[in-house]
PDB file of C-alpha atoms in Angstrom:
ATOM      1  CA  MET A   1      27.320 141.833 152.125  1.00 36.00           C
ATOM      2  CA  ALA A   2      30.086 142.096 149.534  1.00 42.00           C
ATOM      3  CA  THR A   3      30.670 145.241 147.564  1.00 40.00           C
ATOM      4  CA  ALA A   4      31.311 145.589 143.856  1.00 40.00           C
ATOM      5  CA  ASP A   5      34.898 146.751 144.233  1.00 39.00           C
ATOM      6  CA  MET A   6      36.123 143.723 146.206  1.00 40.00           C
ATOM      7  CA  ALA A   7      38.208 141.065 144.494  1.00 46.00           C
ATOM      8  CA  VAL A   8      36.516 137.668 144.584  1.00 47.00           C
ATOM      9  CA  PRO A   9      38.710 134.603 144.846  1.00 49.00           C
ATOM     10  CA  ALA A  10      37.411 131.462 143.122  1.00 54.00           C
ATOM     11  CA  GLY A  11      34.730 129.685 145.115  1.00 60.00           C
ATOM     12  CA  GLU A  12      33.533 132.751 147.002  1.00 54.00           C
ATOM     13  CA  ALA A  13      30.390 134.823 146.613  1.00 69.00           C
ATOM     14  CA  VAL A  14      30.022 137.271 143.772  1.00 77.00           C
ATOM     15  CA  PRO A  15      29.728 140.921 144.847  1.00 83.00           C
ATOM     16  CA  VAL A  16      26.307 142.537 144.954  1.00 89.00           C
ATOM     17  CA  PHE A  17      26.209 145.334 142.382  1.00 92.00           C
ATOM     18  CA  ASP A  18      22.611 146.584 142.764  1.00 89.00           C
ATOM     19  CA  ARG A  19      22.583 149.767 140.594  1.00 90.00           C
ATOM     20  CA  ASN A  20      26.360 150.108 140.288  1.00 91.00           C
ATOM     21  CA  PHE A  21      26.967 149.354 136.612  1.00 94.00           C
ATOM     22  CA  ASP A  22      30.475 150.826 136.785  1.00 93.00           C
ATOM     23  CA  GLY A  23      31.277 148.439 139.644  1.00 92.00           C
ATOM     24  CA  PHE A  24      29.890 145.582 137.559  1.00 94.00           C
ATOM     25  CA  MET A  25      32.108 146.565 134.618  1.00 94.00           C
ATOM     26  CA  ASN A  26      35.143 146.987 136.864  1.00 92.00           C
ATOM     27  CA  PHE A  27      34.579 143.512 138.279  1.00 93.00           C
ATOM     28  CA  LEU A  28      34.352 142.007 134.774  1.00 94.00           C
ATOM     29  CA  ASN A  29      37.660 143.587 133.756  1.00 91.00           C
ATOM     30  CA  SER A  30      40.582 141.217 133.600  1.00 67.00           C
ATOM     31  CA  GLU A  31      43.466 142.690 135.536  1.00 73.00           C
ATOM     32  CA  ALA A  32      45.922 141.286 132.978  1.00 70.00           C
ATOM     33  CA  SER A  33      44.334 142.898 129.920  1.00 80.00           C
ATOM     34  CA  PRO A  34      41.860 145.543 128.772  1.00 90.00           C
ATOM     35  CA  SER A  35      39.352 142.774 127.993  1.00 94.00           C
ATOM     36  CA  ILE A  36      36.349 141.356 129.794  1.00 96.00           C
ATOM     37  CA  SER A  37      37.429 138.368 131.851  1.00 94.00           C
ATOM     38  CA  PRO A  38      35.530 135.223 130.791  1.00 95.00           C
ATOM     39  CA  LYS A  39      36.228 133.761 134.240  1.00 93.00           C
ATOM     40  CA  ARG A  40      34.707 136.747 136.031  1.00 93.00           C
ATOM     41  CA  PHE A  41      31.815 136.826 133.562  1.00 96.00           C
ATOM     42  CA  GLY A  42      31.219 133.160 134.383  1.00 95.00           C
ATOM     43  CA  LEU A  43      31.247 133.941 138.108  1.00 94.00           C
ATOM     44  CA  VAL A  44      28.707 136.728 137.800  1.00 94.00           C
ATOM     45  CA  PHE A  45      26.411 134.852 135.424  1.00 95.00           C
ATOM     46  CA  ARG A  46      27.015 131.489 137.116  1.00 93.00           C
ATOM     47  CA  VAL A  47      27.988 129.795 133.905  1.00 94.00           C
ATOM     48  CA  ASP A  48      30.855 127.345 133.458  1.00 95.00           C
ATOM     49  CA  MET A  49      33.511 127.925 130.813  1.00 95.00           C
ATOM     50  CA  GLN A  50      32.306 125.053 128.617  1.00 96.00           C
ATOM     51  CA  THR A  51      28.818 126.565 128.461  1.00 96.00           C
ATOM     52  CA  LEU A  52      30.274 130.020 127.822  1.00 97.00           C
ATOM     53  CA  ALA A  53      32.329 128.576 124.958  1.00 97.00           C
ATOM     54  CA  ALA A  54      29.217 126.999 123.459  1.00 97.00           C
ATOM     55  CA  GLN A  55      27.317 130.285 123.736  1.00 97.00           C
ATOM     56  CA  ALA A  56      30.179 132.157 122.054  1.00 97.00           C
ATOM     57  CA  HIS A  57      30.543 129.431 119.402  1.00 97.00           C
ATOM     58  CA  VAL A  58      34.195 128.670 120.150  1.00 97.00           C
ATOM     59  CA  HIS A  59      36.045 125.537 121.222  1.00 95.00           C
ATOM     60  CA  ARG A  60      35.903 124.991 124.986  1.00 92.00           C
ATOM     61  CA  ASN A  61      39.667 125.414 125.343  1.00 94.00           C
ATOM     62  CA  THR A  62      39.622 128.781 123.577  1.00 94.00           C
ATOM     63  CA  VAL A  63      37.972 130.474 126.553  1.00 94.00           C
ATOM     64  CA  ARG A  64      40.781 129.338 128.842  1.00 92.00           C
ATOM     65  CA  LEU A  65      43.746 129.542 126.476  1.00 94.00           C
ATOM     66  CA  ALA A  66      42.836 132.607 124.401  1.00 94.00           C
ATOM     67  CA  PRO A  67      40.304 134.691 126.386  1.00 93.00           C
ATOM     68  CA  ASP A  68      41.105 137.843 124.404  1.00 93.00           C
ATOM     69  CA  THR A  69      39.997 136.280 121.116  1.00 95.00           C
ATOM     70  CA  GLU A  70      37.653 138.637 119.258  1.00 97.00           C
ATOM     71  CA  THR A  71      34.896 136.018 119.015  1.00 97.00           C
ATOM     72  CA  ILE A  72      34.797 135.577 122.782  1.00 97.00           C
ATOM     73  CA  GLN A  73      35.188 139.273 123.544  1.00 97.00           C
ATOM     74  CA  SER A  74      32.461 140.177 121.057  1.00 97.00           C
ATOM     75  CA  HIS A  75      30.056 137.744 122.725  1.00 98.00           C
ATOM     76  CA  LEU A  76      30.902 139.129 126.171  1.00 98.00           C
ATOM     77  CA  ARG A  77      30.527 142.750 125.007  1.00 97.00           C
ATOM     78  CA  GLU A  78      27.149 142.019 123.418  1.00 98.00           C
ATOM     79  CA  SER A  79      25.994 140.296 126.619  1.00 98.00           C
ATOM     80  CA  VAL A  80      27.099 143.295 128.679  1.00 97.00           C
ATOM     81  CA  ARG A  81      25.385 145.641 126.238  1.00 97.00           C
ATOM     82  CA  VAL A  82      22.076 143.838 126.745  1.00 97.00           C
ATOM     83  CA  MET A  83      22.696 143.797 130.490  1.00 96.00           C
ATOM     84  CA  ARG A  84      23.098 147.575 130.511  1.00 96.00           C
ATOM     85  CA  ALA A  85      19.798 148.066 128.716  1.00 95.00           C
ATOM     86  CA  ALA A  86      18.054 145.587 131.026  1.00 95.00           C
ATOM     87  CA  ALA A  87      19.573 147.131 134.160  1.00 95.00           C
ATOM     88  CA  ASP A  88      18.429 150.577 133.059  1.00 93.00           C
ATOM     89  CA  ILE A  89      14.845 149.279 133.091  1.00 92.00           C
ATOM     90  CA  SER A  90      14.979 146.943 136.087  1.00 91.00           C
ATOM     91  CA  GLY A  91      17.078 149.225 138.284  1.00 91.00           C
ATOM     92  CA  SER A  92      19.303 146.358 139.435  1.00 94.00           C
ATOM     93  CA  ILE A  93      22.187 144.393 137.939  1.00 95.00           C
ATOM     94  CA  GLU A  94      21.036 141.248 139.755  1.00 95.00           C
ATOM     95  CA  LYS A  95      17.468 141.537 138.424  1.00 96.00           C
ATOM     96  CA  ALA A  96      18.860 142.104 134.933  1.00 96.00           C
ATOM     97  CA  ILE A  97      21.075 139.004 135.218  1.00 96.00           C
ATOM     98  CA  TYR A  98      18.089 136.909 136.274  1.00 96.00           C
ATOM     99  CA  TRP A  99      16.055 138.276 133.364  1.00 97.00           C
ATOM    100  CA  PHE A 100      18.933 137.739 130.906  1.00 97.00           C
ATOM    101  CA  LYS A 101      19.384 134.089 131.863  1.00 97.00           C
ATOM    102  CA  ASN A 102      15.837 132.961 132.568  1.00 97.00           C
ATOM    103  CA  HIS A 103      13.077 135.085 131.090  1.00 96.00           C
ATOM    104  CA  PRO A 104      11.443 133.496 128.024  1.00 97.00           C
ATOM    105  CA  LEU A 105      10.410 136.255 125.628  1.00 97.00           C
ATOM    106  CA  PRO A 106       7.179 135.564 123.701  1.00 96.00           C
ATOM    107  CA  THR A 107       8.229 137.997 120.965  1.00 94.00           C
ATOM    108  CA  PHE A 108      11.262 135.790 120.248  1.00 97.00           C
ATOM    109  CA  ASP A 109       9.621 132.337 120.302  1.00 97.00           C
ATOM    110  CA  TYR A 110      10.100 132.149 124.078  1.00 98.00           C
ATOM    111  CA  LYS A 111      13.884 132.223 123.887  1.00 98.00           C
ATOM    112  CA  THR A 112      15.825 133.867 126.681  1.00 98.00           C
ATOM    113  CA  PRO A 113      17.902 137.005 126.127  1.00 98.00           C
ATOM    114  CA  GLN A 114      20.986 134.858 126.715  1.00 97.00           C
ATOM    115  CA  ASP A 115      19.923 132.570 123.856  1.00 98.00           C
ATOM    116  CA  LEU A 116      19.321 135.549 121.585  1.00 98.00           C
ATOM    117  CA  VAL A 117      22.771 137.004 122.228  1.00 98.00           C
ATOM    118  CA  SER A 118      24.269 133.601 121.448  1.00 97.00           C
ATOM    119  CA  GLU A 119      22.305 133.607 118.179  1.00 97.00           C
ATOM    120  CA  LYS A 120      23.736 137.059 117.388  1.00 97.00           C
ATOM    121  CA  ARG A 121      20.316 138.709 117.595  1.00 98.00           C
ATOM    122  CA  THR A 122      21.462 141.449 119.949  1.00 97.00           C
ATOM    123  CA  GLU A 123      20.229 144.331 117.787  1.00 97.00           C
ATOM    124  CA  ALA A 124      16.663 142.989 117.740  1.00 97.00           C
ATOM    125  CA  LEU A 125      16.839 142.350 121.477  1.00 97.00           C
ATOM    126  CA  ILE A 126      18.077 145.887 122.212  1.00 96.00           C
ATOM    127  CA  LYS A 127      15.231 147.322 120.119  1.00 95.00           C
ATOM    128  CA  TYR A 128      12.798 145.160 122.080  1.00 96.00           C
ATOM    129  CA  ILE A 129      14.211 146.437 125.395  1.00 94.00           C
ATOM    130  CA  GLN A 130      14.023 150.016 124.127  1.00 92.00           C
ATOM    131  CA  SER A 131      10.373 149.480 123.200  1.00 92.00           C
ATOM    132  CA  LEU A 132       9.698 148.241 126.739  1.00 87.00           C
ATOM    133  CA  GLN A 133      11.437 151.292 128.142  1.00 80.00           C
ATOM    134  CA  ALA A 134       9.402 153.584 125.877  1.00 78.00           C
ATOM    135  CA  GLY A 135       6.256 151.849 127.090  1.00 77.00           C
ATOM    136  CA  TYR A 136       7.191 152.619 130.688  1.00 58.00           C
ATOM    137  CA  THR A 137       8.019 156.247 130.022  1.00 52.00           C
ATOM    138  CA  GLY A 138       5.961 157.070 126.947  1.00 48.00           C
TER     139      GLY A 138
END
């Protein structure tokens, strides 16, 4: 089983993060810059760069040629922000990724969290997650 602090060459398995959010963030960091690496984000979320570009509302070449662009980085940061909230509830990065990509939310017309981040509805989604967390603890 891979660990979160191992480098992953293209085509190999993504590390298992479990509860290690710091390891997840370290993996997403581009070694060449202080930004989130779109390529590593794509590996973890199993999304190709063309789809990532569409979700971030940029041209498909922008992800490859200008990965530090604020539009892309903002989308990645908002996705990671939702992931943190989801991981805090689920107890696992992998469960949170599955939820983020696949779980249709009735409150949001059965859109997935990934769709909502793409629509720039992160604040409403975070409040929703916080209400779920309050329901579990309150």
